[in-house]
């Protein structure tokens, strides 16, 4: 049981796809103009990641070592095709917003990365847990950055959630400041880079502070 | 003629792959600490991206549409790109060993460069003809190389700068990229689409 706790801690924080490994940045920057888009993209990626880890872990004994990468890529591409069609059919509004970035889950390095480094070596259940944890960690980062950009840019949170994700999500919609004039920069491409830069600095400052209070030694930051 | 020039400029500057479309950020962040490697990555990507966009256009118009199987586009394109990268690697190794030495490690990385796959998909959506597709791919690859070289130049200087401890490395790189993106937004004023 304890190793499942480890898997989830890794996926959500210690080894977070975005905040620590800095992978899968393209969809992250492109879709996070609102928290809702981030949530939608995160859940789509989580679904694909869970399914691909599950399939690859169950097939790993039947795939020869030498051809495993092409086989994994084809499996992932088929799963993404399914996700693409499913979102187009049932969440068409979300499909229009995310557009190109749903097919791009194929080349999302975190999906192939987890398939190669975890699912091809571990049990089916552990792989599924790893896919879920990594996906949720990614969703967390997407929602975090989406919220920052949305709050700074238009002072709302989860706008259009009921339109994009279904009526069940209507409770998330909030407006923080009435008559906010808007800060367009945050919604434009440069805003994504700036917000992520400050968030990464914030995470590092937090970790340094925690470490400094734990050990009195000089802490040398070796992360580059 | 004018139209073709506009496609080239529009793809390279106005809708820059990295800074406006957010494609290919992994090599942009990962391989940009030295100008030499940034240029090598840019050249390798230019080659593959131009070929991939044209090849995927041919595939779409001569295989997928006649057979009415456009829903297999994701699978088909990713196969074409992987095969193309493999082929490029073998061809360059035979034809020019010195170029292979220079590009060597960057070639396999391009398969997972989302700029290649993304531009191939975008190009098909935009209903270009073949020559426009070629220029569209080449233009976006030029834009990619330009931004890689610019960013690597800035980062070489940044390595010597005195940056607050929490911002060293990745965070300051992202903020720099943000400012670079801000500068590129000036191109949005060009009368090109």
GROMACS .gro file of C-alpha atoms in nm:
model
  417
    1UNK     CA    1   0.000   0.000   0.000
    2UNK     CA    2   0.281   0.238   0.089
    3UNK     CA    3   0.428   0.226  -0.261
    4UNK     CA    4   0.095   0.345  -0.402
    5UNK     CA    5   0.122   0.641  -0.168
    6UNK     CA    6   0.472   0.696  -0.308
    7UNK     CA    7   0.343   0.680  -0.666
    8UNK     CA    8   0.080   0.943  -0.594
    9UNK     CA    9   0.320   1.170  -0.405
   10UNK     CA   10   0.561   1.147  -0.700
   11UNK     CA   11   0.296   1.221  -0.958
   12UNK     CA   12   0.130   1.507  -0.778
   13UNK     CA   13   0.427   1.694  -0.634
   14UNK     CA   14   0.778   1.541  -0.602
   15UNK     CA   15   0.809   1.441  -0.965
   16UNK     CA   16   0.535   1.659  -1.113
   17UNK     CA   17   0.540   1.656  -1.495
   18UNK     CA   18   0.541   2.034  -1.527
   19UNK     CA   19   0.670   2.180  -1.204
   20UNK     CA   20   0.965   1.943  -1.165
   21UNK     CA   21   1.035   1.763  -1.491
   22UNK     CA   22   0.933   2.055  -1.714
   23UNK     CA   23   0.786   1.834  -1.981
   24UNK     CA   24   0.465   1.871  -2.179
   25UNK     CA   25   0.494   2.246  -2.196
   26UNK     CA   26   0.326   2.313  -2.530
   27UNK     CA   27  -0.034   2.231  -2.438
   28UNK     CA   28   0.032   2.381  -2.097
   29UNK     CA   29   0.107   2.726  -2.239
   30UNK     CA   30  -0.138   2.716  -2.524
   31UNK     CA   31  -0.463   2.617  -2.354
   32UNK     CA   32  -0.430   2.775  -2.010
   33UNK     CA   33  -0.593   3.109  -2.085
   34UNK     CA   34  -0.869   3.004  -1.845
   35UNK     CA   35  -0.881   2.752  -1.562
   36UNK     CA   36  -1.166   2.569  -1.738
   37UNK     CA   37  -0.959   2.501  -2.050
   38UNK     CA   38  -0.677   2.381  -1.828
   39UNK     CA   39  -0.911   2.143  -1.644
   40UNK     CA   40  -1.051   2.006  -1.970
   41UNK     CA   41  -0.709   1.952  -2.123
   42UNK     CA   42  -0.578   1.800  -1.800
   43UNK     CA   43  -0.863   1.551  -1.778
   44UNK     CA   44  -0.824   1.453  -2.145
   45UNK     CA   45  -0.451   1.392  -2.094
   46UNK     CA   46  -0.517   1.200  -1.771
   47UNK     CA   47  -0.757   0.973  -1.956
   48UNK     CA   48  -0.507   0.899  -2.230
   49UNK     CA   49  -0.223   0.852  -1.981
   50UNK     CA   50  -0.426   0.610  -1.768
   51UNK     CA   51  -0.540   0.411  -2.071
   52UNK     CA   52  -0.196   0.400  -2.232
   53UNK     CA   53  -0.024   0.289  -1.911
   54UNK     CA   54  -0.292   0.023  -1.864
   55UNK     CA   55  -0.266  -0.111  -2.219
   56UNK     CA   56   0.113  -0.100  -2.236
   57UNK     CA   57   0.158  -0.266  -1.898
   58UNK     CA   58  -0.074  -0.549  -2.000
   59UNK     CA   59   0.096  -0.596  -2.337
   60UNK     CA   60   0.454  -0.556  -2.224
   61UNK     CA   61   0.527  -0.929  -2.232
   62UNK     CA   62   0.417  -0.960  -2.594
   63UNK     CA   63   0.620  -0.671  -2.737
   64UNK     CA   64   0.981  -0.734  -2.835
   65UNK     CA   65   1.238  -0.501  -2.681
   66UNK     CA   66   1.370  -0.376  -3.015
   67UNK     CA   67   1.040  -0.255  -3.158
   68UNK     CA   68   0.879  -0.134  -2.836
   69UNK     CA   69   0.899   0.241  -2.907
   70UNK     CA   70   0.715   0.232  -3.245
   71UNK     CA   71   0.458  -0.005  -3.095
   72UNK     CA   72   0.402   0.228  -2.798
   73UNK     CA   73   0.368   0.528  -3.028
   74UNK     CA   74   0.109   0.350  -3.239
   75UNK     CA   75  -0.087   0.237  -2.931
   76UNK     CA   76  -0.085   0.590  -2.794
   77UNK     CA   77  -0.187   0.734  -3.131
   78UNK     CA   78  -0.486   0.497  -3.144
   79UNK     CA   79  -0.592   0.593  -2.792
   80UNK     CA   80  -0.561   0.963  -2.876
   81UNK     CA   81  -0.772   0.911  -3.189
   82UNK     CA   82  -1.041   0.760  -2.967
   83UNK     CA   83  -1.016   1.049  -2.718
   84UNK     CA   84  -1.031   1.300  -3.003
   85UNK     CA   85  -1.350   1.144  -3.141
   86UNK     CA   86  -1.508   1.110  -2.796
   87UNK     CA   87  -1.447   1.476  -2.707
   88UNK     CA   88  -1.570   1.586  -3.049
   89UNK     CA   89  -1.889   1.390  -2.997
   90UNK     CA   90  -1.979   1.464  -2.636
   91UNK     CA   91  -1.800   1.787  -2.545
   92UNK     CA   92  -1.804   1.968  -2.876
   93UNK     CA   93  -1.765   2.318  -2.724
   94UNK     CA   94  -1.448   2.206  -2.544
   95UNK     CA   95  -1.327   2.042  -2.866
   96UNK     CA   96  -1.356   2.376  -3.046
   97UNK     CA   97  -1.152   2.552  -2.778
   98UNK     CA   98  -0.875   2.294  -2.741
   99UNK     CA   99  -0.868   2.221  -3.115
  100UNK     CA  100  -0.524   2.117  -3.231
  101UNK     CA  101  -0.401   2.030  -2.885
  102UNK     CA  102  -0.607   1.713  -2.846
  103UNK     CA  103  -0.431   1.532  -3.136
  104UNK     CA  104  -0.106   1.674  -3.000
  105UNK     CA  105  -0.141   1.454  -2.689
  106UNK     CA  106   0.029   1.192  -2.912
  107UNK     CA  107   0.356   1.381  -2.903
  108UNK     CA  108   0.315   1.486  -2.541
  109UNK     CA  109   0.646   1.366  -2.400
  110UNK     CA  110   0.495   1.273  -2.064
  111UNK     CA  111   0.274   1.002  -2.218
  112UNK     CA  112   0.553   0.820  -2.401
  113UNK     CA  113   0.787   0.896  -2.112
  114UNK     CA  114   0.567   0.718  -1.856
  115UNK     CA  115   0.505   0.430  -2.098
  116UNK     CA  116   0.877   0.378  -2.140
  117UNK     CA  117   0.999   0.446  -1.789
  118UNK     CA  118   0.715   0.299  -1.583
  119UNK     CA  119   0.449   0.097  -1.764
  120UNK     CA  120   0.690  -0.119  -1.964
  121UNK     CA  121   0.852  -0.241  -1.640
  122UNK     CA  122   0.578  -0.262  -1.378
  123UNK     CA  123   0.259  -0.447  -1.286
  124UNK     CA  124  -0.068  -0.346  -1.448
  125UNK     CA  125  -0.226  -0.200  -1.133
  126UNK     CA  126   0.080   0.000  -1.035
  127UNK     CA  127   0.105   0.134  -1.390
  128UNK     CA  128  -0.258   0.242  -1.386
  129UNK     CA  129  -0.199   0.420  -1.054
  130UNK     CA  130   0.108   0.588  -1.198
  131UNK     CA  131  -0.083   0.705  -1.507
  132UNK     CA  132  -0.361   0.844  -1.290
  133UNK     CA  133  -0.119   1.017  -1.051
  134UNK     CA  134   0.091   1.172  -1.328
  135UNK     CA  135  -0.222   1.283  -1.512
  136UNK     CA  136  -0.370   1.441  -1.199
  137UNK     CA  137  -0.039   1.615  -1.129
  138UNK     CA  138  -0.046   1.753  -1.481
  139UNK     CA  139  -0.408   1.862  -1.438
  140UNK     CA  140  -0.310   2.032  -1.113
  141UNK     CA  141  -0.039   2.232  -1.290
  142UNK     CA  142  -0.270   2.320  -1.579
  143UNK     CA  143  -0.546   2.440  -1.346
  144UNK     CA  144  -0.295   2.633  -1.132
  145UNK     CA  145  -0.149   2.821  -1.427
  146UNK     CA  146  -0.491   2.863  -1.588
  147UNK     CA  147  -0.628   3.011  -1.265
  148UNK     CA  148  -0.338   3.256  -1.229
  149UNK     CA  149  -0.374   3.376  -1.587
  150UNK     CA  150  -0.752   3.396  -1.568
  151UNK     CA  151  -0.759   3.582  -1.235
  152UNK     CA  152  -0.494   3.831  -1.345
  153UNK     CA  153  -0.627   3.865  -1.696
  154UNK     CA  154  -1.001   3.891  -1.648
  155UNK     CA  155  -1.071   3.850  -1.273
  156UNK     CA  156  -1.291   3.545  -1.321
  157UNK     CA  157  -1.236   3.182  -1.226
  158UNK     CA  158  -1.358   2.882  -1.428
  159UNK     CA  159  -1.559   3.103  -1.664
  160UNK     CA  160  -1.784   2.910  -1.908
  161UNK     CA  161  -1.732   2.589  -1.710
  162UNK     CA  162  -2.093   2.481  -1.762
  163UNK     CA  163  -2.071   2.550  -2.135
  164UNK     CA  164  -1.745   2.362  -2.190
  165UNK     CA  165  -1.757   2.072  -1.945
  166UNK     CA  166  -2.131   2.022  -1.890
  167UNK     CA  167  -2.392   2.161  -1.651
  168UNK     CA  168  -2.250   1.973  -1.353
  169UNK     CA  169  -1.956   2.210  -1.343
  170UNK     CA  170  -2.163   2.531  -1.321
  171UNK     CA  171  -2.089   2.569  -0.948
  172UNK     CA  172  -1.724   2.643  -1.029
  173UNK     CA  173  -1.796   2.967  -1.214
  174UNK     CA  174  -1.703   3.272  -1.011
  175UNK     CA  175  -1.638   3.637  -1.083
  176UNK     CA  176  -1.391   3.790  -0.842
  177UNK     CA  177  -1.405   4.159  -0.929
  178UNK     CA  178  -1.701   4.323  -1.099
  179UNK     CA  179  -1.619   4.567  -1.383
  180UNK     CA  180  -1.254   4.456  -1.405
  181UNK     CA  181  -1.087   4.633  -1.694
  182UNK     CA  182  -0.881   4.325  -1.789
  183UNK     CA  183  -0.509   4.270  -1.821
  184UNK     CA  184  -0.479   4.141  -2.175
  185UNK     CA  185  -0.108   4.054  -2.154
  186UNK     CA  186  -0.183   3.759  -1.925
  187UNK     CA  187  -0.421   3.606  -2.179
  188UNK     CA  188  -0.181   3.656  -2.471
  189UNK     CA  189   0.110   3.415  -2.530
  190UNK     CA  190   0.374   3.609  -2.327
  191UNK     CA  191   0.155   3.581  -2.016
  192UNK     CA  192   0.193   3.202  -2.018
  193UNK     CA  193   0.571   3.222  -2.009
  194UNK     CA  194   0.574   3.491  -1.740
  195UNK     CA  195   0.327   3.311  -1.511
  196UNK     CA  196   0.512   2.978  -1.541
  197UNK     CA  197   0.845   3.151  -1.472
  198UNK     CA  198   0.715   3.311  -1.154
  199UNK     CA  199   0.541   2.990  -1.042
  200UNK     CA  200   0.861   2.785  -1.084
  201UNK     CA  201   1.055   3.047  -0.890
  202UNK     CA  202   0.789   3.037  -0.621
  203UNK     CA  203   0.806   2.656  -0.595
  204UNK     CA  204   1.183   2.670  -0.569
  205UNK     CA  205   1.175   2.942  -0.304
  206UNK     CA  206   0.929   2.731  -0.104
  207UNK     CA  207   1.148   2.423  -0.125
  208UNK     CA  208   1.457   2.621  -0.031
  209UNK     CA  209   1.283   2.770   0.270
  210UNK     CA  210   1.167   2.424   0.380
  211UNK     CA  211   1.515   2.281   0.339
  212UNK     CA  212   1.677   2.571   0.521
  213UNK     CA  213   1.453   2.522   0.821
  214UNK     CA  214   1.529   2.149   0.820
  215UNK     CA  215   1.905   2.152   0.777
  216UNK     CA  216   2.123   2.441   0.880
  217UNK     CA  217   2.382   2.356   0.617
  218UNK     CA  218   2.452   2.571   0.316
  219UNK     CA  219   2.208   2.464   0.047
  220UNK     CA  220   2.344   2.477  -0.297
  221UNK     CA  221   2.087   2.472  -0.572
  222UNK     CA  222   2.195   2.232  -0.839
  223UNK     CA  223   1.878   2.239  -1.044
  224UNK     CA  224   1.942   2.412  -1.370
  225UNK     CA  225   0.407   3.537  -5.603
  226UNK     CA  226   0.302   3.789  -5.340
  227UNK     CA  227   0.076   3.531  -5.178
  228UNK     CA  228   0.362   3.286  -5.145
  229UNK     CA  229   0.587   3.549  -4.987
  230UNK     CA  230   0.309   3.630  -4.741
  231UNK     CA  231   0.269   3.264  -4.646
  232UNK     CA  232   0.642   3.239  -4.583
  233UNK     CA  233   0.662   3.557  -4.373
  234UNK     CA  234   0.338   3.487  -4.192
  235UNK     CA  235   0.453   3.140  -4.088
  236UNK     CA  236   0.800   3.259  -3.985
  237UNK     CA  237   0.725   3.581  -3.799
  238UNK     CA  238   0.360   3.664  -3.740
  239UNK     CA  239   0.248   3.317  -3.633
  240UNK     CA  240   0.584   3.206  -3.500
  241UNK     CA  241   0.575   2.836  -3.412
  242UNK     CA  242   0.733   2.871  -3.071
  243UNK     CA  243   0.631   3.210  -2.938
  244UNK     CA  244   0.280   3.246  -3.079
  245UNK     CA  245   0.157   2.891  -3.146
  246UNK     CA  246   0.337   2.732  -2.850
  247UNK     CA  247   0.468   2.435  -3.046
  248UNK     CA  248   0.813   2.287  -3.000
  249UNK     CA  249   0.873   2.426  -2.654
  250UNK     CA  250   1.069   2.121  -2.536
  251UNK     CA  251   1.367   2.173  -2.770
  252UNK     CA  252   1.324   2.550  -2.727
  253UNK     CA  253   1.384   2.515  -2.353
  254UNK     CA  254   1.604   2.206  -2.362
  255UNK     CA  255   1.858   2.265  -2.640
  256UNK     CA  256   1.899   2.641  -2.617
  257UNK     CA  257   2.183   2.688  -2.372
  258UNK     CA  258   2.447   2.715  -2.648
  259UNK     CA  259   2.415   2.887  -2.987
  260UNK     CA  260   2.588   2.600  -3.171
  261UNK     CA  261   2.352   2.332  -3.050
  262UNK     CA  262   2.053   2.561  -3.099
  263UNK     CA  263   2.150   2.616  -3.462
  264UNK     CA  264   2.210   2.243  -3.513
  265UNK     CA  265   1.865   2.164  -3.376
  266UNK     CA  266   1.717   2.441  -3.590
  267UNK     CA  267   1.875   2.305  -3.908
  268UNK     CA  268   1.770   1.948  -3.839
  269UNK     CA  269   1.416   2.061  -3.763
  270UNK     CA  270   1.402   2.278  -4.077
  271UNK     CA  271   1.486   1.977  -4.289
  272UNK     CA  272   1.238   1.740  -4.124
  273UNK     CA  273   0.958   1.995  -4.081
  274UNK     CA  274   0.959   2.099  -4.448
  275UNK     CA  275   0.960   1.736  -4.562
  276UNK     CA  276   0.699   1.631  -4.307
  277UNK     CA  277   0.453   1.905  -4.396
  278UNK     CA  278   0.481   1.825  -4.768
  279UNK     CA  279   0.467   1.448  -4.718
  280UNK     CA  280   0.166   1.472  -4.490
  281UNK     CA  281  -0.009   1.693  -4.747
  282UNK     CA  282   0.048   1.429  -5.015
  283UNK     CA  283  -0.072   1.156  -4.781
  284UNK     CA  284  -0.387   1.349  -4.693
  285UNK     CA  285  -0.478   1.429  -5.054
  286UNK     CA  286  -0.378   1.108  -5.226
  287UNK     CA  287  -0.455   0.845  -4.961
  288UNK     CA  288  -0.675   0.961  -4.677
  289UNK     CA  289  -0.930   1.168  -4.870
  290UNK     CA  290  -0.979   0.925  -5.166
  291UNK     CA  291  -1.028   0.635  -4.923
  292UNK     CA  292  -1.240   0.851  -4.692
  293UNK     CA  293  -1.042   0.756  -4.382
  294UNK     CA  294  -0.953   1.100  -4.246
  295UNK     CA  295  -1.022   0.978  -3.892
  296UNK     CA  296  -0.693   0.786  -3.913
  297UNK     CA  297  -0.505   1.112  -3.970
  298UNK     CA  298  -0.331   1.114  -3.630
  299UNK     CA  299  -0.202   0.760  -3.674
  300UNK     CA  300  -0.099   0.811  -4.036
  301UNK     CA  301   0.085   1.138  -3.977
  302UNK     CA  302   0.279   1.014  -3.676
  303UNK     CA  303   0.391   0.712  -3.878
  304UNK     CA  304   0.503   0.930  -4.168
  305UNK     CA  305   0.697   1.162  -3.937
  306UNK     CA  306   0.869   0.875  -3.756
  307UNK     CA  307   0.961   0.710  -4.086
  308UNK     CA  308   1.085   1.041  -4.226
  309UNK     CA  309   1.307   1.106  -3.927
  310UNK     CA  310   1.451   0.757  -3.956
  311UNK     CA  311   1.505   0.802  -4.329
  312UNK     CA  312   1.664   1.145  -4.284
  313UNK     CA  313   1.902   1.001  -4.030
  314UNK     CA  314   2.011   0.721  -4.264
  315UNK     CA  315   2.037   0.955  -4.563
  316UNK     CA  316   2.241   1.218  -4.383
  317UNK     CA  317   2.472   0.953  -4.241
  318UNK     CA  318   2.549   0.823  -4.593
  319UNK     CA  319   2.550   1.154  -4.779
  320UNK     CA  320   2.735   1.381  -4.540
  321UNK     CA  321   2.910   1.226  -4.242
  322UNK     CA  322   3.023   1.568  -4.118
  323UNK     CA  323   2.665   1.699  -4.111
  324UNK     CA  324   2.562   1.376  -3.940
  325UNK     CA  325   2.826   1.439  -3.675
  326UNK     CA  326   2.685   1.787  -3.621
  327UNK     CA  327   2.315   1.692  -3.618
  328UNK     CA  328   2.348   1.337  -3.489
  329UNK     CA  329   2.194   1.354  -3.146
  330UNK     CA  330   1.922   1.601  -3.245
  331UNK     CA  331   1.770   1.396  -3.524
  332UNK     CA  332   1.594   1.127  -3.316
  333UNK     CA  333   1.462   1.396  -3.080
  334UNK     CA  334   1.262   1.552  -3.363
  335UNK     CA  335   1.006   1.269  -3.373
  336UNK     CA  336   0.865   1.396  -3.046
  337UNK     CA  337   0.892   1.762  -3.144
  338UNK     CA  338   0.532   1.869  -3.146
  339UNK     CA  339   0.610   2.150  -3.392
  340UNK     CA  340   0.649   1.893  -3.670
  341UNK     CA  341   0.326   1.705  -3.596
  342UNK     CA  342   0.136   2.023  -3.512
  343UNK     CA  343   0.233   2.205  -3.831
  344UNK     CA  344   0.145   1.900  -4.041
  345UNK     CA  345  -0.205   1.899  -3.888
  346UNK     CA  346  -0.246   2.278  -3.912
  347UNK     CA  347  -0.136   2.278  -4.275
  348UNK     CA  348  -0.402   2.026  -4.369
  349UNK     CA  349  -0.667   2.225  -4.183
  350UNK     CA  350  -0.574   2.543  -4.369
  351UNK     CA  351  -0.644   2.388  -4.711
  352UNK     CA  352  -0.320   2.501  -4.875
  353UNK     CA  353  -0.214   2.375  -5.218
  354UNK     CA  354   0.111   2.179  -5.245
  355UNK     CA  355   0.350   2.468  -5.308
  356UNK     CA  356   0.194   2.673  -5.028
  357UNK     CA  357   0.233   2.375  -4.795
  358UNK     CA  358   0.600   2.349  -4.880
  359UNK     CA  359   0.651   2.720  -4.809
  360UNK     CA  360   0.435   2.704  -4.497
  361UNK     CA  361   0.650   2.425  -4.354
  362UNK     CA  362   0.973   2.591  -4.456
  363UNK     CA  363   0.864   2.931  -4.321
  364UNK     CA  364   0.763   2.796  -3.983
  365UNK     CA  365   1.089   2.604  -3.961
  366UNK     CA  366   1.280   2.924  -4.038
  367UNK     CA  367   1.087   3.098  -3.762
  368UNK     CA  368   1.175   2.813  -3.526
  369UNK     CA  369   1.547   2.837  -3.610
  370UNK     CA  370   1.546   3.216  -3.576
  371UNK     CA  371   1.386   3.203  -3.232
  372UNK     CA  372   1.615   2.918  -3.117
  373UNK     CA  373   1.924   3.117  -3.218
  374UNK     CA  374   1.798   3.441  -3.060
  375UNK     CA  375   1.703   3.268  -2.737
  376UNK     CA  376   2.031   3.076  -2.716
  377UNK     CA  377   2.220   3.403  -2.764
  378UNK     CA  378   2.028   3.562  -2.478
  379UNK     CA  379   2.078   3.259  -2.254
  380UNK     CA  380   2.453   3.260  -2.310
  381UNK     CA  381   2.457   3.613  -2.171
  382UNK     CA  382   2.211   3.521  -1.898
  383UNK     CA  383   2.447   3.251  -1.768
  384UNK     CA  384   2.686   3.527  -1.661
  385UNK     CA  385   2.421   3.755  -1.513
  386UNK     CA  386   2.352   3.789  -1.144
  387UNK     CA  387   2.002   3.644  -1.098
  388UNK     CA  388   1.814   3.603  -0.764
  389UNK     CA  389   1.869   3.251  -0.629
  390UNK     CA  390   1.511   3.131  -0.673
  391UNK     CA  391   1.507   3.248  -1.034
  392UNK     CA  392   1.828   3.086  -1.160
  393UNK     CA  393   1.796   2.842  -1.449
  394UNK     CA  394   1.447   2.760  -1.573
  395UNK     CA  395   1.237   3.038  -1.414
  396UNK     CA  396   1.446   3.322  -1.557
  397UNK     CA  397   1.454   3.141  -1.892
  398UNK     CA  398   1.075   3.137  -1.901
  399UNK     CA  399   1.053   3.505  -1.811
  400UNK     CA  400   1.306   3.585  -2.085
  401UNK     CA  401   1.099   3.382  -2.330
  402UNK     CA  402   0.794   3.582  -2.221
  403UNK     CA  403   0.970   3.908  -2.302
  404UNK     CA  404   1.087   3.767  -2.636
  405UNK     CA  405   0.727   3.666  -2.712
  406UNK     CA  406   0.618   4.018  -2.625
  407UNK     CA  407   0.868   4.153  -2.879
  408UNK     CA  408   0.743   3.910  -3.144
  409UNK     CA  409   0.389   4.033  -3.092
  410UNK     CA  410   0.503   4.347  -3.270
  411UNK     CA  411   0.501   4.146  -3.593
  412UNK     CA  412   0.124   4.105  -3.555
  413UNK     CA  413   0.101   4.449  -3.713
  414UNK     CA  414   0.235   4.320  -4.046
  415UNK     CA  415  -0.036   4.297  -4.314
  416UNK     CA  416   0.031   3.923  -4.349
  417UNK     CA  417  -0.177   3.633  -4.227
   0.00000   0.00000   0.00000
